Amino acid sequence: MNSCAVIIKNLYLSCDLYSMNRMKDHNDHEGYSSDLLGSALKGFGVGKVVESGHGELKKGDLVWGLTRWEEYSLITNPESLIKILHTDLPLSYYTGILGISGMTAWAGFYQVCSPKKREYVYISSAFGAVGQVVGQFAKLFGCYVVGSAGSDEKVELLKNKFGFDDAFNYKEEQDLNAALKRYFPQGIDIYFESVGGKMLDAVLLNMRLRGRIAVCGMISQYNLDHPEGVHNLANILYKRIRMEGFVVFDYMSEYSEFIEMAVPSIREGKIDYVEDKVEGLENAAAALVEISSGTNVGKVVIVVARDRVCFLYSSSSIIFASLCV
Amino acid sequence: MNSCAVIIKNLYLSCDLYSMNRMKDHNDHEGYSSDLLGSALKGFGVGKVVESGHGELKKGDLVWGLTRWEEYSLITNPESLIKILHTDLPLSYYTGILGISGMTAWAGFYQVCSPKKREYVYISSAFGAVGQVVGQFAKLFGCYVVGSAGSDEKVELLKNKFGFDDAFNYKEEQDLNAALKRYFPQGIDIYFESVGGKMLDAVLLNMRLRGRIAVCGMISQYNLDHPEGVHNLANILYKRIRMEGFVVFDYMSEYSEFIEMAVPSIREGKIDYVEDKVEGLENAAAALVEISSGTNVGKVVIVVARDRVCFLYSSSSIIFASLCV
């Protein structure tokens, strides 16, 4: 074993479209490297250190970071793992709202979008793991927030659970441009982009002067051999729009700043979060396929093993079963 | 007369594609307002104050700013005029390299592109009034600079007169992607965008990680009823590109900073500049049409009247003729 490597027992794995995107070839752009055919899929997860050759991690530490879709992982670059300091919140949250998706929302909204209070924020894919959090951050910050999602159920939750000012089901809109004009009669200052294609085209027509577009994804384009054309780009010029692609890895040095903001907000119930737990690594592939169909509600987490002591009730006694480690 | 208005005698008018674009309807976005049908075309020019109701401008002052394509203009917002302080350089330069196009190049390159020494810079429309200057600024700054233009003559001038590291005739390239790969085997850090459409698509494929695209124009799209689609936008995400539209008006408060840099560089011959002078306002419309065809070499300036005392040689004597004011 490499002297500074660690072995972790994987507890929870994040299941999202990013995982799907990793299986495509992107010429190995930093942060978007593809996985090698035949190796376990890489992904973010929460684990417990079971062996450590790294000075700052010891056996029993809970960590999150890039791991693999397998029961135990050898992490040869353990400096990429982040030790979990706040364990009063569910550990699975570190696959999402306290991990990459929350940090992505934070970096994208606060760092890339340069928001101002009372600005008009539109989030496509608003019910996604990142979108939900962006919307709640934007509300806490004092913006007017509208999101779109792909089902009426999600739209209802965005409005009634996550506190968006408004939301709509984009699948029921014949004319996205008209829909955006209806929801943003004053136009859009900030667009948190996860979709691309026709949605981006409609948004460009509705952006305000000096608007900002944070490009976090272009989901509608990932599986197309010939990506759709975007026709309204001249608005970037006319409206002096800044459009910026970002990946969260460029912002990881600011993780503690994010945690200081996010942990109290979650504890105080100011930020809501929904998980869809999938039990067992053997069900992970099916979960990944399902996520592409957009039918999931909430962040999909693969439960590989549980860390906490779990109380199993039987008719006669309480059996303590430590399900992992 | 409005108590703070001024009347200027127009001397030189800038003739560029921006003028053409002003005749289109852009829903009156700030800085891109269209001209009213039947009124004289607005445009940048150099003039001499002949009447002033404005405290900081007096009769005889030379100014540049937004004026109209006519002999005399009533300027009701004279605070938009900039007094010309350096008159040892040709006054016509204030329609271009010391006016809007030079300032556009400066703001776009230094402020929008955030350049670093030794970065790879590509300029489409490199022989245009702005492109020429961007290229020379980028060379002075220490970048590697390649430009494209629409004729072999312009390509030669870019390389041999304006000091570009390389240049190519885009009309002779069947495959813009392949051409860019040839000129930028390491990829492009900074793209100064004036073209849009297919060129932008090819550039997106060749951008480097954390590249910047300053959108100064999208000339190929202005006269299309249905703008071309741009298909490779997902690269903005994959490569964390920042793409930003800008107009020079947002940077005018920094004009003196630009002048402090540009005037000495021009005086010392570090920056070269070519003008195509068109004599007489009556030839302005034809010049505007010609400019759209891309056949001009250098900045097209309409000479409405000359300020300087002009020596006309006759067979017997020297006649002093003050051609204007």
mmCIF file of N, CA and C in Angstrom, chain A residues 243-301:
data_model
loop_
_atom_site.group_PDB
_atom_site.id
_atom_site.type_symbol
_atom_site.label_atom_id
_atom_site.label_comp_id
_atom_site.label_asym_id
_atom_site.label_seq_id
_atom_site.Cartn_x
_atom_site.Cartn_y
_atom_site.Cartn_z
ATOM 1 N N MET A 243 -21.361 35.028 -19.280
ATOM 2 C CA MET A 243 -21.756 33.617 -19.221
ATOM 3 C C MET A 243 -20.504 32.850 -18.852
ATOM 4 N N GLU A 244 -20.597 32.079 -17.794
ATOM 5 C CA GLU A 244 -19.356 31.488 -17.293
ATOM 6 C C GLU A 244 -19.572 30.044 -16.868
ATOM 7 N N GLY A 245 -18.779 29.173 -17.460
ATOM 8 C CA GLY A 245 -18.811 27.783 -17.043
ATOM 9 C C GLY A 245 -17.943 27.620 -15.801
ATOM 10 N N PHE A 246 -18.378 26.763 -14.904
ATOM 11 C CA PHE A 246 -17.543 26.582 -13.717
ATOM 12 C C PHE A 246 -17.664 25.143 -13.258
ATOM 13 N N VAL A 247 -16.654 24.680 -12.569
ATOM 14 C CA VAL A 247 -16.778 23.418 -11.849
ATOM 15 C C VAL A 247 -16.363 23.694 -10.422
ATOM 16 N N VAL A 248 -17.007 22.982 -9.562
ATOM 17 C CA VAL A 248 -16.865 23.234 -8.135
ATOM 18 C C VAL A 248 -15.430 23.015 -7.650
ATOM 19 N N PHE A 249 -14.678 22.149 -8.344
ATOM 20 C CA PHE A 249 -13.309 21.820 -7.884
ATOM 21 C C PHE A 249 -12.420 23.054 -7.810
ATOM 22 N N ASP A 250 -12.724 24.033 -8.643
ATOM 23 C CA ASP A 250 -11.926 25.265 -8.615
ATOM 24 C C ASP A 250 -12.181 26.083 -7.355
ATOM 25 N N TYR A 251 -13.201 25.708 -6.596
ATOM 26 C CA TYR A 251 -13.586 26.517 -5.437
ATOM 27 C C TYR A 251 -13.404 25.780 -4.113
ATOM 28 N N MET A 252 -12.808 24.571 -4.164
ATOM 29 C CA MET A 252 -12.779 23.744 -2.959
ATOM 30 C C MET A 252 -12.002 24.374 -1.808
ATOM 31 N N SER A 253 -11.098 25.283 -2.127
ATOM 32 C CA SER A 253 -10.359 25.937 -1.040
ATOM 33 C C SER A 253 -11.298 26.782 -0.175
ATOM 34 N N GLU A 254 -12.491 27.054 -0.693
ATOM 35 C CA GLU A 254 -13.450 27.864 0.066
ATOM 36 C C GLU A 254 -14.511 26.999 0.758
ATOM 37 N N TYR A 255 -14.247 25.689 0.835
ATOM 38 C CA TYR A 255 -15.257 24.774 1.391
ATOM 39 C C TYR A 255 -15.671 25.159 2.813
ATOM 40 N N SER A 256 -14.707 25.546 3.640
ATOM 41 C CA SER A 256 -15.062 25.831 5.030
ATOM 42 C C SER A 256 -15.968 27.068 5.126
ATOM 43 N N GLU A 257 -15.784 27.991 4.197
ATOM 44 C CA GLU A 257 -16.645 29.184 4.160
ATOM 45 C C GLU A 257 -18.089 28.767 3.837
ATOM 46 N N PHE A 258 -18.191 27.838 2.894
ATOM 47 C CA PHE A 258 -19.511 27.301 2.542
ATOM 48 C C PHE A 258 -20.148 26.590 3.736
ATOM 49 N N ILE A 259 -19.361 25.748 4.412
ATOM 50 C CA ILE A 259 -19.891 24.959 5.530
ATOM 51 C C ILE A 259 -20.380 25.866 6.665
ATOM 52 N N GLU A 260 -19.618 26.923 6.903
ATOM 53 C CA GLU A 260 -20.018 27.865 7.959
ATOM 54 C C GLU A 260 -21.369 28.513 7.683
ATOM 55 N N MET A 261 -21.672 28.645 6.390
ATOM 56 C CA MET A 261 -22.958 29.224 6.015
ATOM 57 C C MET A 261 -24.042 28.146 5.983
ATOM 58 N N ALA A 262 -23.710 26.978 5.445
ATOM 59 C CA ALA A 262 -24.741 25.973 5.167
ATOM 60 C C ALA A 262 -25.187 25.208 6.415
ATOM 61 N N VAL A 263 -24.232 24.812 7.262
ATOM 62 C CA VAL A 263 -24.589 23.964 8.410
ATOM 63 C C VAL A 263 -25.611 24.651 9.334
ATOM 64 N N PRO A 264 -25.380 25.894 9.757
ATOM 65 C CA PRO A 264 -26.400 26.537 10.602
ATOM 66 C C PRO A 264 -27.744 26.696 9.881
ATOM 67 N N SER A 265 -27.709 27.010 8.594
ATOM 68 C CA SER A 265 -28.961 27.189 7.854
ATOM 69 C C SER A 265 -29.764 25.893 7.818
ATOM 70 N N ILE A 266 -29.071 24.770 7.705
ATOM 71 C CA ILE A 266 -29.771 23.476 7.693
ATOM 72 C C ILE A 266 -30.278 23.155 9.101
ATOM 73 N N ARG A 267 -29.408 23.344 10.103
ATOM 74 C CA ARG A 267 -29.807 23.077 11.488
ATOM 75 C C ARG A 267 -31.050 23.879 11.884
ATOM 76 N N GLU A 268 -31.071 25.140 11.449
ATOM 77 C CA GLU A 268 -32.189 26.025 11.812
ATOM 78 C C GLU A 268 -33.415 25.825 10.923
ATOM 79 N N GLY A 269 -33.305 24.905 9.979
ATOM 80 C CA GLY A 269 -34.453 24.626 9.112
ATOM 81 C C GLY A 269 -34.691 25.676 8.043
ATOM 82 N N LYS A 270 -33.695 26.544 7.819
ATOM 83 C CA LYS A 270 -33.866 27.569 6.779
ATOM 84 C C LYS A 270 -33.662 26.983 5.385
ATOM 85 N N ILE A 271 -32.961 25.871 5.343
ATOM 86 C CA ILE A 271 -32.751 25.187 4.067
ATOM 87 C C ILE A 271 -33.277 23.774 4.205
ATOM 88 N N ASP A 272 -34.117 23.421 3.246
ATOM 89 C CA ASP A 272 -34.758 22.111 3.269
ATOM 90 C C ASP A 272 -34.021 21.189 2.289
ATOM 91 N N TYR A 273 -34.168 19.913 2.512
ATOM 92 C CA TYR A 273 -33.406 18.973 1.687
ATOM 93 C C TYR A 273 -34.144 17.650 1.648
ATOM 94 N N VAL A 274 -34.247 17.071 0.460
ATOM 95 C CA VAL A 274 -34.950 15.800 0.291
ATOM 96 C C VAL A 274 -33.996 14.774 -0.314
ATOM 97 N N GLU A 275 -33.980 13.605 0.267
ATOM 98 C CA GLU A 275 -33.147 12.530 -0.288
ATOM 99 C C GLU A 275 -34.027 11.369 -0.734
ATOM 100 N N ASP A 276 -33.605 10.722 -1.798
ATOM 101 C CA ASP A 276 -34.202 9.452 -2.218
ATOM 102 C C ASP A 276 -33.130 8.396 -1.997
ATOM 103 N N LYS A 277 -33.251 7.608 -0.947
ATOM 104 C CA LYS A 277 -32.199 6.630 -0.667
ATOM 105 C C LYS A 277 -32.459 5.332 -1.428
ATOM 106 N N VAL A 278 -31.428 4.839 -2.060
ATOM 107 C CA VAL A 278 -31.489 3.559 -2.766
ATOM 108 C C VAL A 278 -30.614 2.595 -1.981
ATOM 109 N N GLU A 279 -31.200 1.528 -1.498
ATOM 110 C CA GLU A 279 -30.453 0.600 -0.638
ATOM 111 C C GLU A 279 -29.653 -0.391 -1.483
ATOM 112 N N GLY A 280 -28.363 -0.424 -1.231
ATOM 113 C CA GLY A 280 -27.554 -1.486 -1.830
ATOM 114 C C GLY A 280 -26.872 -1.083 -3.130
ATOM 115 N N LEU A 281 -25.588 -1.357 -3.192
ATOM 116 C CA LEU A 281 -24.796 -1.050 -4.374
ATOM 117 C C LEU A 281 -25.341 -1.768 -5.599
ATOM 118 N N GLU A 282 -25.963 -2.941 -5.354
ATOM 119 C CA GLU A 282 -26.482 -3.710 -6.478
ATOM 120 C C GLU A 282 -27.632 -2.987 -7.193
ATOM 121 N N ASN A 283 -28.209 -2.003 -6.544
ATOM 122 C CA ASN A 283 -29.299 -1.253 -7.187
ATOM 123 C C ASN A 283 -28.834 0.093 -7.760
ATOM 124 N N ALA A 284 -27.530 0.322 -7.730
ATOM 125 C CA ALA A 284 -26.992 1.633 -8.131
ATOM 126 C C ALA A 284 -27.145 1.900 -9.626
ATOM 127 N N ALA A 285 -26.868 0.880 -10.450
ATOM 128 C CA ALA A 285 -26.934 1.091 -11.903
ATOM 129 C C ALA A 285 -28.360 1.438 -12.322
ATOM 130 N N ALA A 286 -29.322 0.725 -11.761
ATOM 131 C CA ALA A 286 -30.725 0.993 -12.093
ATOM 132 C C ALA A 286 -31.102 2.419 -11.653
ATOM 133 N N ALA A 287 -30.574 2.826 -10.511
ATOM 134 C CA ALA A 287 -30.873 4.176 -10.012
ATOM 135 C C ALA A 287 -30.311 5.230 -10.953
ATOM 136 N N LEU A 288 -29.146 4.942 -11.499
ATOM 137 C CA LEU A 288 -28.500 5.885 -12.420
ATOM 138 C C LEU A 288 -29.320 6.022 -13.706
ATOM 139 N N VAL A 289 -29.840 4.903 -14.194
ATOM 140 C CA VAL A 289 -30.673 4.953 -15.390
ATOM 141 C C VAL A 289 -31.958 5.725 -15.085
ATOM 142 N N GLU A 290 -32.506 5.464 -13.927
ATOM 143 C CA GLU A 290 -33.765 6.123 -13.576
ATOM 144 C C GLU A 290 -33.596 7.639 -13.470
ATOM 145 N N ILE A 291 -32.456 8.039 -12.932
ATOM 146 C CA ILE A 291 -32.223 9.467 -12.736
ATOM 147 C C ILE A 291 -32.227 10.217 -14.074
ATOM 148 N N SER A 292 -31.774 9.535 -15.131
ATOM 149 C CA SER A 292 -31.761 10.178 -16.453
ATOM 150 C C SER A 292 -33.169 10.435 -16.946
ATOM 151 N N SER A 293 -34.116 9.663 -16.472
ATOM 152 C CA SER A 293 -35.497 9.846 -16.929
ATOM 153 C C SER A 293 -36.174 10.985 -16.169
ATOM 154 N N GLY A 294 -35.509 11.482 -15.138
ATOM 155 C CA GLY A 294 -36.043 12.651 -14.425
ATOM 156 C C GLY A 294 -37.217 12.349 -13.513
ATOM 157 N N THR A 295 -37.428 11.091 -13.171
ATOM 158 C CA THR A 295 -38.601 10.768 -12.341
ATOM 159 C C THR A 295 -38.311 10.845 -10.843
ATOM 160 N N ASN A 296 -37.045 10.926 -10.481
ATOM 161 C CA ASN A 296 -36.727 10.951 -9.048
ATOM 162 C C ASN A 296 -37.150 12.260 -8.396
ATOM 163 N N VAL A 297 -37.480 12.173 -7.146
ATOM 164 C CA VAL A 297 -37.765 13.380 -6.361
ATOM 165 C C VAL A 297 -36.692 13.446 -5.272
ATOM 166 N N GLY A 298 -35.852 14.434 -5.352
ATOM 167 C CA GLY A 298 -34.803 14.572 -4.331
ATOM 168 C C GLY A 298 -33.482 13.968 -4.774
ATOM 169 N N LYS A 299 -32.510 14.207 -3.954
ATOM 170 C CA LYS A 299 -31.148 13.750 -4.208
ATOM 171 C C LYS A 299 -31.080 12.226 -4.059
ATOM 172 N N VAL A 300 -30.607 11.544 -5.082
ATOM 173 C CA VAL A 300 -30.510 10.086 -5.004
ATOM 174 C C VAL A 300 -29.182 9.691 -4.352
ATOM 175 N N VAL A 301 -29.298 8.918 -3.283
ATOM 176 C CA VAL A 301 -28.120 8.463 -2.540
ATOM 177 C C VAL A 301 -28.119 6.938 -2.533
#
